[in-house]
Amino acid sequence: MQVKDKVVIVTGGSNGIGAAMCRRFAQAGARTVVVADIDVQGARTLAAEINGRAVRCDVAKEEDVIQLIRQTEAACGPIDLYCSNAGIILQGLIEVPNADWQRIWEINVMSHVYSARALLPGMLERGSGGFVITASAAGLLNQIDSTSYSATKHAAVGLAENLAINYGDRGIQVSVICPMAVRSLMTRKGGGIAALDGILEAEQVADDLIAALNEGRFMVLPHPQVKGYLEHKATDYERWIRGMQRLRARHLPSL
Ligand SMILES: NC(=O)c1ccc[n+]([C@@H]2O[C@H](COP(=O)([O-])OP(=O)(O)OC[C@H]3O[C@@H](n4cnc5c(N)ncnc54)[C@H](O)[C@@H]3O)[C@@H](O)[C@H]2O)c1
């Protein structure tokens, strides 16, 4: 899929990876870029910069996601590409309270369900469309210091795989982005253990996504070493768990 002349929505578009995507899509000649975010002021500022549209949307609320999609269709026509990018991280292991588990589940997983459900019938009817989920390397490997982030990002990867299997041969381009640490608000305190392999700029992630869309590729790995780590995991799961335990003992002894 080429982004030129397309109608594109990016959730979590006001900051970090989403903002870099919005700028790159605008540079690549998208017809309309919709910056959708709960941070509406940030969305307005970026939309003014790239001549796009700003929409306030809390992706944890299905009615907000449906309204974002229907409003955009009414104003701009069918949505060609939807990047379900908004996400949060919560520090902590299993002790994190249920209300917080519910919140991260809704933002990191259900938001993708809400948007795919609202978009896919139209895309399938037209025989074309793109649906991108920003998951994380934590969804393929793990995030030692956040149980809820690890679980929800694994769910997001599984969801993206299932969409690609079911719709990828019916004109829908499904891609999933799985970076390690990227410079953004989320990593403003340094990125922690995810940053052991260095912090990438968000623009790199956006460039890698555009390349993957052009090639019709599912998996976007801005940190190429993630492929090797995943191969180690698949080859010997027991050894991989022991290696991760050593990493925890060395870098997060207080956990
Ligand atoms: N930064 C990293 O190291 C990293 C690594 C891998 C994956 N990711 C993923 O990338 C995505 C983008 O994160 P980022 O690093 O750019 O973080 P960020 O905090 O800089 O940006 C996230 C954006 O999402 C918005 N947002 C949060 N909750 C929302 C909600 N309920 N509804 C609508 N918008 C909401 C925020 O206002 C913000 O603009 C997330 O899904 C994150 O999990 C980030």
Coordinates of C-alpha atoms and ligand atoms in Angstrom, one line a residue:
M1 CA 0.0 0.0 0.0
Q2 CA 1.2 3.5 -0.9
V3 CA 0.2 6.3 1.4
K4 CA -0.1 8.9 -1.3
D5 CA -3.6 10.3 -1.7
K6 CA -4.9 8.1 1.2
V7 CA -7.2 9.0 4.1
V8 CA -5.3 8.0 7.2
I9 CA -6.2 7.9 10.9
V10 CA -3.5 7.6 13.6
T11 CA -4.6 7.1 17.3
G12 CA -2.3 8.4 19.9
G13 CA -1.2 10.7 17.1
S14 CA -0.3 13.7 19.3
N15 CA 3.0 12.5 20.7
G16 CA 5.8 10.0 20.2
I17 CA 5.5 7.3 17.6
G18 CA 2.0 8.4 16.5
A19 CA 3.1 12.0 15.9
A20 CA 6.1 10.7 13.8
M21 CA 3.7 8.6 11.8
C22 CA 1.4 11.5 11.2
R23 CA 4.3 13.7 10.0
R24 CA 5.7 11.0 7.7
F25 CA 2.2 10.2 6.2
A26 CA 1.7 13.9 5.5
Q27 CA 5.2 14.1 3.9
A28 CA 4.4 11.0 1.8
G29 CA 1.4 12.8 0.3
A30 CA -1.6 11.4 2.3
R31 CA -4.8 13.2 1.3
T32 CA -5.9 13.6 4.9
V33 CA -4.1 12.7 8.1
V34 CA -6.4 12.5 11.2
V35 CA -4.6 13.0 14.5
A36 CA -6.8 11.3 17.0
D37 CA -5.8 11.5 20.7
I38 CA -7.2 12.0 24.2
D39 CA -4.7 14.9 24.3
V40 CA -6.8 17.1 22.0
Q41 CA -4.5 20.2 22.4
G42 CA -1.6 18.2 21.1
A43 CA -3.7 16.8 18.3
R44 CA -4.7 20.3 17.3
T45 CA -1.1 21.6 17.3
L46 CA 0.1 18.7 15.1
A47 CA -2.9 18.9 12.8
A48 CA -2.2 22.6 12.2
E49 CA 1.4 21.8 11.4
I50 CA 0.6 19.1 8.9
N51 CA -2.6 20.5 7.6
G52 CA -4.5 17.5 9.0
R53 CA -7.6 17.0 11.1
A54 CA -7.6 16.8 14.9
V55 CA -10.2 14.6 16.7
R56 CA -10.5 14.0 20.4
C57 CA -10.9 10.3 21.0
D58 CA -10.5 8.0 24.0
V59 CA -9.7 4.7 22.4
A60 CA -10.8 2.9 25.5
K61 CA -14.4 3.9 24.7
E62 CA -16.0 2.1 21.8
E63 CA -18.4 4.9 21.2
D64 CA -15.5 7.4 20.8
V65 CA -13.7 5.0 18.3
I66 CA -16.9 4.5 16.3
Q67 CA -17.5 8.3 16.2
L68 CA -13.9 9.0 15.1
I69 CA -14.4 6.5 12.2
R70 CA -17.9 7.6 11.1
Q71 CA -17.1 11.4 11.4
T72 CA -13.9 10.9 9.3
E73 CA -15.8 8.9 6.7
A74 CA -18.5 11.6 6.5
A75 CA -16.0 14.4 6.1
C76 CA -13.2 12.7 4.0
G77 CA -14.7 9.5 2.5
P78 CA -13.6 5.9 3.2
I79 CA -10.7 5.4 5.5
D80 CA -7.8 3.8 3.6
L81 CA -5.4 3.3 6.5
Y82 CA -6.0 3.1 10.3
C83 CA -3.1 3.0 12.7
S84 CA -4.3 1.8 16.1
N85 CA -1.3 3.2 17.9
A86 CA -2.4 4.6 21.2
G87 CA -1.1 2.7 24.2
I88 CA 0.0 3.0 27.8
I89 CA 2.4 1.2 30.1
L90 CA 1.9 0.5 33.8
Q91 CA 4.9 -0.4 36.0
G92 CA 4.4 -3.3 38.4
L93 CA 3.9 -7.0 38.5
I94 CA 0.8 -9.0 39.4
E95 CA -0.1 -6.7 42.4
V96 CA -1.3 -4.0 40.0
P97 CA -5.0 -3.4 41.0
N98 CA -7.9 -4.8 38.8
A99 CA -9.0 -1.3 37.8
D100 CA -5.6 -0.6 36.3
W101 CA -5.5 -4.0 34.6
Q102 CA -8.9 -3.2 33.1
R103 CA -7.7 0.2 31.9
I104 CA -4.6 -1.1 30.2
W105 CA -6.5 -4.0 28.7
E106 CA -9.0 -1.6 27.2
I107 CA -6.4 0.8 25.8
N108 CA -3.8 -1.7 24.6
V109 CA -6.2 -4.5 23.3
M110 CA -9.9 -3.6 23.1
S111 CA -9.2 -0.3 21.2
H112 CA -7.9 -2.5 18.3
V113 CA -11.1 -4.7 18.5
Y114 CA -13.4 -1.6 18.4
S115 CA -11.6 -0.1 15.4
A116 CA -11.2 -3.3 13.4
R117 CA -14.9 -4.1 14.0
A118 CA -16.0 -0.7 12.8
L119 CA -13.7 -0.6 9.8
L120 CA -13.4 -4.1 8.3
P121 CA -16.9 -4.5 6.8
G122 CA -16.4 -1.4 4.6
M123 CA -12.8 -2.3 3.8
L124 CA -13.8 -5.8 2.8
E125 CA -16.6 -4.5 0.6
R126 CA -14.2 -2.2 -1.1
G127 CA -11.6 -5.0 -1.3
S128 CA -8.9 -2.7 0.1
G129 CA -7.7 -1.1 3.3
G130 CA -4.8 -1.0 5.8
F131 CA -5.0 -1.8 9.5
V132 CA -1.9 -1.3 11.6
I133 CA -1.5 -2.1 15.3
T134 CA 1.4 -0.7 17.3
A135 CA 2.2 -3.6 19.7
S136 CA 5.8 -3.9 21.0
A137 CA 8.8 -6.2 21.2
A138 CA 7.2 -6.9 24.6
G139 CA 4.4 -8.7 22.7
L140 CA 6.9 -11.1 21.2
L141 CA 9.5 -11.3 24.0
N142 CA 8.5 -9.7 27.4
Q143 CA 8.7 -6.6 29.5
I144 CA 10.2 -7.9 32.7
D145 CA 9.0 -5.0 35.0
S146 CA 5.4 -4.8 33.7
T147 CA 3.2 -7.9 33.8
S148 CA 0.2 -6.0 32.4
Y149 CA 2.2 -4.5 29.5
S150 CA 3.6 -7.9 28.6
A151 CA 0.2 -9.6 28.7
T152 CA -1.7 -6.9 26.7
K153 CA 1.0 -6.5 24.1
H154 CA 1.1 -10.3 23.6
A155 CA -2.7 -10.1 23.1
A156 CA -2.2 -7.3 20.6
V157 CA 0.2 -9.3 18.5
G158 CA -2.2 -12.3 18.6
L159 CA -5.0 -10.1 17.5
A160 CA -3.0 -8.7 14.6
E161 CA -1.9 -12.2 13.5
N162 CA -5.5 -13.3 13.5
L163 CA -6.7 -10.3 11.5
A164 CA -3.8 -11.0 9.0
I165 CA -4.8 -14.7 8.7
N166 CA -8.5 -14.0 8.2
Y167 CA -8.4 -10.9 6.1
G168 CA -4.9 -10.5 4.7
D169 CA -5.7 -12.4 1.5
R170 CA -9.0 -10.4 1.0
G171 CA -7.4 -7.1 0.2
I172 CA -6.7 -5.9 3.8
Q173 CA -3.1 -5.0 4.6
V174 CA -2.5 -5.8 8.3
S175 CA 0.8 -4.9 9.9
V176 CA 2.0 -5.0 13.5
I177 CA 4.9 -2.8 14.8
C178 CA 7.1 -4.4 17.5
P179 CA 9.8 -2.0 18.6
M180 CA 12.0 -2.1 21.7
A181 CA 12.6 1.3 23.3
V182 CA 11.7 4.4 21.3
R183 CA 12.1 8.0 22.3
S184 CA 8.7 9.3 23.3
L185 CA 6.7 10.5 26.4
M186 CA 6.6 6.8 27.4
T187 CA 10.3 6.6 27.7
R188 CA 11.0 10.1 29.0
K189 CA 12.5 8.6 32.2
G190 CA 15.0 6.6 30.1
G191 CA 13.1 3.6 28.9
G192 CA 14.4 1.2 31.6
I193 CA 15.3 -2.3 30.8
A194 CA 13.7 -2.0 27.3
A195 CA 16.4 0.5 26.5
L196 CA 19.3 -1.9 27.0
D197 CA 19.7 -2.1 23.3
G198 CA 19.5 1.7 22.8
I199 CA 16.6 4.0 22.1
L200 CA 15.4 4.5 18.6
E201 CA 13.9 7.8 17.3
A202 CA 10.2 7.7 16.6
E203 CA 10.9 8.8 13.0
Q204 CA 12.8 5.5 12.4
V205 CA 9.7 3.6 13.4
A206 CA 7.5 5.7 11.0
D207 CA 10.0 5.1 8.2
D208 CA 10.0 1.4 8.8
L209 CA 6.2 1.3 8.8
I210 CA 6.1 3.1 5.5
A211 CA 8.5 0.6 4.0
A212 CA 6.5 -2.3 5.4
L213 CA 3.3 -0.8 3.9
N214 CA 4.9 -0.4 0.5
E215 CA 6.1 -4.0 0.6
G216 CA 2.8 -5.4 2.0
R217 CA 4.6 -6.8 5.0
F218 CA 3.0 -7.9 8.3
M219 CA 5.9 -7.7 10.8
V220 CA 7.6 -4.3 11.4
L221 CA 10.7 -4.7 13.6
P222 CA 12.5 -1.4 13.9
H223 CA 15.1 -3.1 16.2
P224 CA 16.4 -5.9 13.9
Q225 CA 17.9 -7.8 16.8
V226 CA 14.3 -8.6 18.0
K227 CA 14.1 -11.3 15.2
G228 CA 17.2 -13.0 16.7
Y229 CA 15.9 -12.9 20.2
L230 CA 12.6 -14.3 19.0
E231 CA 14.4 -17.1 17.2
H232 CA 16.3 -17.9 20.5
K233 CA 13.0 -18.0 22.4
A234 CA 11.4 -20.3 19.8
T235 CA 14.4 -22.6 19.7
D236 CA 14.7 -23.2 23.4
Y237 CA 12.0 -21.7 25.6
E238 CA 13.5 -23.0 28.9
R239 CA 16.9 -21.5 28.1
W240 CA 15.2 -18.2 27.1
I241 CA 13.3 -18.0 30.5
R242 CA 16.5 -18.7 32.4
G243 CA 18.3 -15.9 30.4
M244 CA 15.5 -13.5 31.2
Q245 CA 15.7 -14.4 34.8
R246 CA 19.4 -13.6 34.7
L247 CA 18.6 -10.3 33.0
R248 CA 16.1 -9.5 35.8
A249 CA 18.6 -10.4 38.6
R250 CA 21.3 -8.2 37.0
H251 CA 19.2 -5.1 36.0
L252 CA 16.1 -5.2 38.3
P253 CA 17.3 -6.8 41.5
S254 CA 14.6 -5.1 43.5
L255 CA 11.8 -6.8 41.7
Ligands
LIG1 N1 8.2 4.3 23.4 C1 8.5 3.0 23.4 O1 9.6 2.6 23.8 C2 7.6 1.9 22.8 C3 8.1 0.7 22.4 C4 7.3 -0.3 21.9 C5 5.9 0.0 21.7 N2 5.4 1.3 22.0 C6 4.0 1.5 21.7 O2 3.9 2.6 20.9 C7 2.6 3.2 21.0 C8 2.8 4.7 21.1 O3 3.5 5.0 22.3 P1 4.6 6.2 22.4 O4 5.9 5.6 22.8 O5 4.6 7.0 21.2 O6 4.0 6.9 23.7 P2 3.6 8.4 24.0 O7 3.1 8.3 25.4 O8 4.6 9.3 23.6 O9 2.3 8.6 23.1 C9 1.1 7.9 23.3 C10 -0.1 8.8 22.8 O10 -1.3 8.0 23.1 C11 -2.2 8.9 23.7 N3 -3.2 8.1 24.4 C12 -3.0 7.5 25.6 N4 -4.1 6.9 26.1 C13 -5.1 7.2 25.1 C14 -6.4 6.9 25.0 N5 -7.1 6.2 25.9 N6 -7.1 7.4 23.9 C15 -6.4 8.1 22.9 N7 -5.1 8.4 23.0 C16 -4.5 8.0 24.1 C17 -1.4 9.9 24.5 O11 -2.1 11.0 24.8 C18 -0.2 10.1 23.6 O12 -0.4 11.1 22.7 C19 2.0 2.6 22.3 O13 1.1 1.6 21.9 C20 3.2 1.9 23.0 O14 2.8 0.9 23.8 C21 6.2 2.2 22.5

